[in-house]
mmCIF file of C-alpha atoms in Angstrom:
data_model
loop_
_atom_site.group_PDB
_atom_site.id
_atom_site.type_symbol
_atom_site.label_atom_id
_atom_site.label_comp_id
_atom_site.label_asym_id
_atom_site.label_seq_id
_atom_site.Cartn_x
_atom_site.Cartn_y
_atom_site.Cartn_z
ATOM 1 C CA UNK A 4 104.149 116.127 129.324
ATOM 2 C CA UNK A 5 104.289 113.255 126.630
ATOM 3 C CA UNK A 6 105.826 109.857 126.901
ATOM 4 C CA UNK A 7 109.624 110.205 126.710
ATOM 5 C CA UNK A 8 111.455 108.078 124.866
ATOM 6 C CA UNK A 9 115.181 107.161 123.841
ATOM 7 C CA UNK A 10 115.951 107.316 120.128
ATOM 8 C CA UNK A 11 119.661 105.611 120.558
ATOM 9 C CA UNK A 12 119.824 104.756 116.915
ATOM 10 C CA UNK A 13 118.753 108.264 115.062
ATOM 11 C CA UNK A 14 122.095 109.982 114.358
ATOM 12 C CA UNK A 15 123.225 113.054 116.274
ATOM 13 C CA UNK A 16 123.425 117.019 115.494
ATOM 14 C CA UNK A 17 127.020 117.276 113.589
ATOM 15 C CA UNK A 18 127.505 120.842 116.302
ATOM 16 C CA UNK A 19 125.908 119.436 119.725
ATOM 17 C CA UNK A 20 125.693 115.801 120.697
ATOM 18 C CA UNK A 21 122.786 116.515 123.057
ATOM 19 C CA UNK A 22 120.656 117.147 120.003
ATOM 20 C CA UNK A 23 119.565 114.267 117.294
ATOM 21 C CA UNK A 24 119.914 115.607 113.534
ATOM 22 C CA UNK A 25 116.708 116.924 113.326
ATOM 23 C CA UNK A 26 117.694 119.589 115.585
ATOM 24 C CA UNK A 27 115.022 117.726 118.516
ATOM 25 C CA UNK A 28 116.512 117.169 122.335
ATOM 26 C CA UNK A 29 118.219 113.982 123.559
ATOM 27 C CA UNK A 30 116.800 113.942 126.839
ATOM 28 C CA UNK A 31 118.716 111.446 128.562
ATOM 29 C CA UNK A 32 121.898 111.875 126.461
ATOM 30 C CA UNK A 33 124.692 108.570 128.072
ATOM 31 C CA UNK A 34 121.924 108.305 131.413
ATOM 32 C CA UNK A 35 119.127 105.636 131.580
ATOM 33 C CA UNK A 36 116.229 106.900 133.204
ATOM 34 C CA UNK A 37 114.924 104.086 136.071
ATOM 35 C CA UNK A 38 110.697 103.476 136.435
ATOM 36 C CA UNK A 39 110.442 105.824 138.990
ATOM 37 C CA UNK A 40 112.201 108.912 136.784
ATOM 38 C CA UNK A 41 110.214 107.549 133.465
ATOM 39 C CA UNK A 42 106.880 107.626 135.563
ATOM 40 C CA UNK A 43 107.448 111.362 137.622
ATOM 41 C CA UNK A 44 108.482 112.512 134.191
ATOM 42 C CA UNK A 45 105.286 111.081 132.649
ATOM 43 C CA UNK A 46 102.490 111.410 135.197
ATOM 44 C CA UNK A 47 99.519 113.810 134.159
ATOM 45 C CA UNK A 48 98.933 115.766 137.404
ATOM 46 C CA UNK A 49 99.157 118.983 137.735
ATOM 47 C CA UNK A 50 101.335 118.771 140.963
ATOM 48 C CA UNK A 51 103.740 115.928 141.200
ATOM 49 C CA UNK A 52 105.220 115.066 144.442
ATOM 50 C CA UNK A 53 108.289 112.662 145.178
ATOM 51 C CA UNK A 54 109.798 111.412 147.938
ATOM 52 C CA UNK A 55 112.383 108.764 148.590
ATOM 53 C CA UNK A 56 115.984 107.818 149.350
ATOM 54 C CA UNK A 57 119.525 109.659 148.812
ATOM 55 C CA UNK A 58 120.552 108.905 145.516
ATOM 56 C CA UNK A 59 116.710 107.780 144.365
ATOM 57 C CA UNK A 60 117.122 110.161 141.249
ATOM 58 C CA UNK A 61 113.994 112.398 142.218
ATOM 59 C CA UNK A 62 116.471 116.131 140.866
ATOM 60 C CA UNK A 63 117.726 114.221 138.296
ATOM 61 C CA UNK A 64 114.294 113.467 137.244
ATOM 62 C CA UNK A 65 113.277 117.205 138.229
ATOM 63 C CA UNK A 66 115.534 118.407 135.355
ATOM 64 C CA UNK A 67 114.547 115.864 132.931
ATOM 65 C CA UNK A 68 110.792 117.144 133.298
ATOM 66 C CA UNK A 69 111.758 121.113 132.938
ATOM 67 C CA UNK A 70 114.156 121.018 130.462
ATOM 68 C CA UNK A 71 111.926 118.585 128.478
ATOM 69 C CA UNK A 72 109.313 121.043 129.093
ATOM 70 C CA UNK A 73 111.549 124.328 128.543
ATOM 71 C CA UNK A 74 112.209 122.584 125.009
ATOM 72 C CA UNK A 75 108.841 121.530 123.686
ATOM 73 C CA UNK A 76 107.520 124.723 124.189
ATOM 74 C CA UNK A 77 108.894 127.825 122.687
ATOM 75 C CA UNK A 78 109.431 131.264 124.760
ATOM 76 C CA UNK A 79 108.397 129.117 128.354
ATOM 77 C CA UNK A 80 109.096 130.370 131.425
ATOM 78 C CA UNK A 81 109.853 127.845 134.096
ATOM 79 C CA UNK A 82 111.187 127.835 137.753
ATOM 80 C CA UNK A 83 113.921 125.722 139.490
ATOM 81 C CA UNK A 84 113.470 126.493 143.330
ATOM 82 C CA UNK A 85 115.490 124.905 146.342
ATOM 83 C CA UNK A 86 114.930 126.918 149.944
ATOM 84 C CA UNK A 87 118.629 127.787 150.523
ATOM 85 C CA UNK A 88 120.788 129.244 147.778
ATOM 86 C CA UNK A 89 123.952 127.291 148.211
ATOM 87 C CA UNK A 90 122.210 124.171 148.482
ATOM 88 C CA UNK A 91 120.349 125.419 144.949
ATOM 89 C CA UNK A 92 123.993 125.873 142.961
ATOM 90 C CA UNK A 93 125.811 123.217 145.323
ATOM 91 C CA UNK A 94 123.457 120.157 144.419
ATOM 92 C CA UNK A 95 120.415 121.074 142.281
ATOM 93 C CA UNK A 96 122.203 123.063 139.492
ATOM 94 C CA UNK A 97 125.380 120.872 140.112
ATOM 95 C CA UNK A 98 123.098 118.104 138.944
ATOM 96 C CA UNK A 99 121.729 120.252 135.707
ATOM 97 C CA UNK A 100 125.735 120.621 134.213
ATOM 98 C CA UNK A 101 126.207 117.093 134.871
ATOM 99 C CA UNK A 102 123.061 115.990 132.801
ATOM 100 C CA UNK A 103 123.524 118.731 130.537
ATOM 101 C CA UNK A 104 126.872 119.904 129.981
ATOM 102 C CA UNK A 105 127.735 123.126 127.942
ATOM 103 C CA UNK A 106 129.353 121.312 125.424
ATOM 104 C CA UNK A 107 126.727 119.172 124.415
ATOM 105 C CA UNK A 108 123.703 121.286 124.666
ATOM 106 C CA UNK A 109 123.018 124.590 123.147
ATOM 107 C CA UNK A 110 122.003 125.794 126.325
ATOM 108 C CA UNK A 111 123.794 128.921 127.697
ATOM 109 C CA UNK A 112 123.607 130.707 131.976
ATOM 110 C CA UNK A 113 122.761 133.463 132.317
ATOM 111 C CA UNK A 114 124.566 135.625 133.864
ATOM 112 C CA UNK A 115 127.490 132.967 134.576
ATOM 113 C CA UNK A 116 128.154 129.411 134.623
ATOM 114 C CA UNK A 117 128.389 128.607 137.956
ATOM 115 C CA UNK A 118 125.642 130.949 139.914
ATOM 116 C CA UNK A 119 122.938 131.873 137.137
ATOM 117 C CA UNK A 120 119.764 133.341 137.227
ATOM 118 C CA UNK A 121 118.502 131.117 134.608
ATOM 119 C CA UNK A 122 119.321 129.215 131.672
ATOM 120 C CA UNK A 123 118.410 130.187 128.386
ATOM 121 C CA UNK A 124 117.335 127.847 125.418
ATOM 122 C CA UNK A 125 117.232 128.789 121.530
ATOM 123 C CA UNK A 126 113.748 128.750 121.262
ATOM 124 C CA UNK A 127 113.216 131.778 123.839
ATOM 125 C CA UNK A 128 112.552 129.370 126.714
ATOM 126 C CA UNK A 129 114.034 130.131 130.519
ATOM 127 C CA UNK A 130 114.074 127.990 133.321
ATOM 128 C CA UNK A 131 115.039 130.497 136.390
ATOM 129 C CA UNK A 132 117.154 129.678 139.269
ATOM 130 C CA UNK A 133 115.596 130.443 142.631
ATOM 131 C CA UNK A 134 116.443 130.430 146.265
ATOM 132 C CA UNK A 135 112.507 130.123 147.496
ATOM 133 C CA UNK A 136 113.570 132.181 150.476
ATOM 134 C CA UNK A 137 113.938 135.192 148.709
ATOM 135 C CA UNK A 138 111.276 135.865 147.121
ATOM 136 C CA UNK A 139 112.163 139.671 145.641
ATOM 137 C CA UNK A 140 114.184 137.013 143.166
ATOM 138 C CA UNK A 141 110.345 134.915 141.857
ATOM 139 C CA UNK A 142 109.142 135.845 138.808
ATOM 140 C CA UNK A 143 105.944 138.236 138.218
ATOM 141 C CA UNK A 144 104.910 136.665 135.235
ATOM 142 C CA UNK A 145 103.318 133.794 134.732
ATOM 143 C CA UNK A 146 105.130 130.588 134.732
ATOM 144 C CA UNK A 147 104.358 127.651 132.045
ATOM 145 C CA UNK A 148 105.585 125.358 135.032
ATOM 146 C CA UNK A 149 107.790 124.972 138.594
ATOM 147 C CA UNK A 150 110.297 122.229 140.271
ATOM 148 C CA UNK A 151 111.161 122.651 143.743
ATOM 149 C CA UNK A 152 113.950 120.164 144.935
ATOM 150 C CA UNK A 153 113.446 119.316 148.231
ATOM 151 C CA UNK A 154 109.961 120.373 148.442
ATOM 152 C CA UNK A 155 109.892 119.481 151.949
ATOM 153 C CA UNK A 156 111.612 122.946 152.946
ATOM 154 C CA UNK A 157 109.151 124.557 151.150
ATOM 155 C CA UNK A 158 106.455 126.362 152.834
ATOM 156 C CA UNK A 159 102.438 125.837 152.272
ATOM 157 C CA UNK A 160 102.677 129.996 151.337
ATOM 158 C CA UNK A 161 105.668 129.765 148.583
ATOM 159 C CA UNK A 162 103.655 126.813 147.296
ATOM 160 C CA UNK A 163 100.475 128.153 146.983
ATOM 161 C CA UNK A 164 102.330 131.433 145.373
ATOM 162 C CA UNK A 165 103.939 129.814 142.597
ATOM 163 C CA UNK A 166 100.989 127.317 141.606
ATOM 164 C CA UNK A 167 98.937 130.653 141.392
ATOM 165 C CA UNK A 168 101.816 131.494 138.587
ATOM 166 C CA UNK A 169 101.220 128.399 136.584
ATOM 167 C CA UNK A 170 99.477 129.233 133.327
ATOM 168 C CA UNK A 171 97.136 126.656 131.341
ATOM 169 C CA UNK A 172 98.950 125.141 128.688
ATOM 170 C CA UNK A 173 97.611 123.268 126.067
ATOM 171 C CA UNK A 174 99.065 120.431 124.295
ATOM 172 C CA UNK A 175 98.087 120.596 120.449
ATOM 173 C CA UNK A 176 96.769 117.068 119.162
ATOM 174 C CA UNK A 177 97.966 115.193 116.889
ATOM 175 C CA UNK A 178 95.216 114.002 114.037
#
């Protein structure tokens, strides 16, 4: 993932206030990302791991990094996991419409708005909802990238499964 960066001063998409002009994602729409979010959100490992206090901004950060990454990269496939479902739609995805509410962002749930499977973005990308405990529900594809909230709950097995899923993506380089 690239540095992210606020452009407050480009103008915005006449349709969708989450998007500049140019049709390209404001991230952080109204929200200013602290250190810690700009430096999960930019670190190159593979697997990034955060800890820390209630109210420390880790899921906020979370959806920053997959919907930046569900954007940049047409037709992705990404996964959203928390261990229990109603803790998935009660916090997690609670936190994804408050970030990125339907009004701003041309981003539509699928099937519903308040228990989806996924959400779907206009460049083919999905970022799937799943309750890591059931794992009939986890993708057989491969995944372009995964964000488990609360990644203590999750077990060395479901771990190892869905970092088995993540395909090598390449970033193209600018000359």
């Amino acid at each position: 993932m690239g540095p992210i960066a606020r452009r407050d001063k480009q103008p915005h998409h006449p349709e969708w206030s989450g998007l500049f002009e140019d049709g390209s994602l404001d991230l952080f729409g109204p929200h200013t990302p602290n250190p810690s979010q700009i430096l999960f959100c930019n670190h190159p490992a593979k697997h990034v791991m955060w800890g820390g206090a209630v109210r420390g901004g880790k899921t906020w950060a979370l959806w920053w990094a997959m919907v930046e990454l569900a954007w940049a990269y047409p037709n992705n496939l990404l996964v959203v996991g928390r261990w229990v479902k109603d803790h998935l739609y009660n916090s997690t995805f609670a936190t994804f419409k408050r970030l990125f509410p339907a009004t701003a962002y041309p981003m539509k749930c699928h099937p519903n708005d308040e228990e989806p499977d996924e959400i779907r973005f206009p460049n083919g990308s999905k970022i799937l909802l799943v309750p890591l405990s059931d794992r009939k529900r986890w993708p057989g594809a491969e995944l372009g990238g995964f964000g488990i909230d609360q990644a203590e709950q999750c077990t060395r097995e479901t771990w190892t499964d869905l970092a088995r899923r993540v395909c090598l993506m390449s970033v193209p380089v600018e000359s």
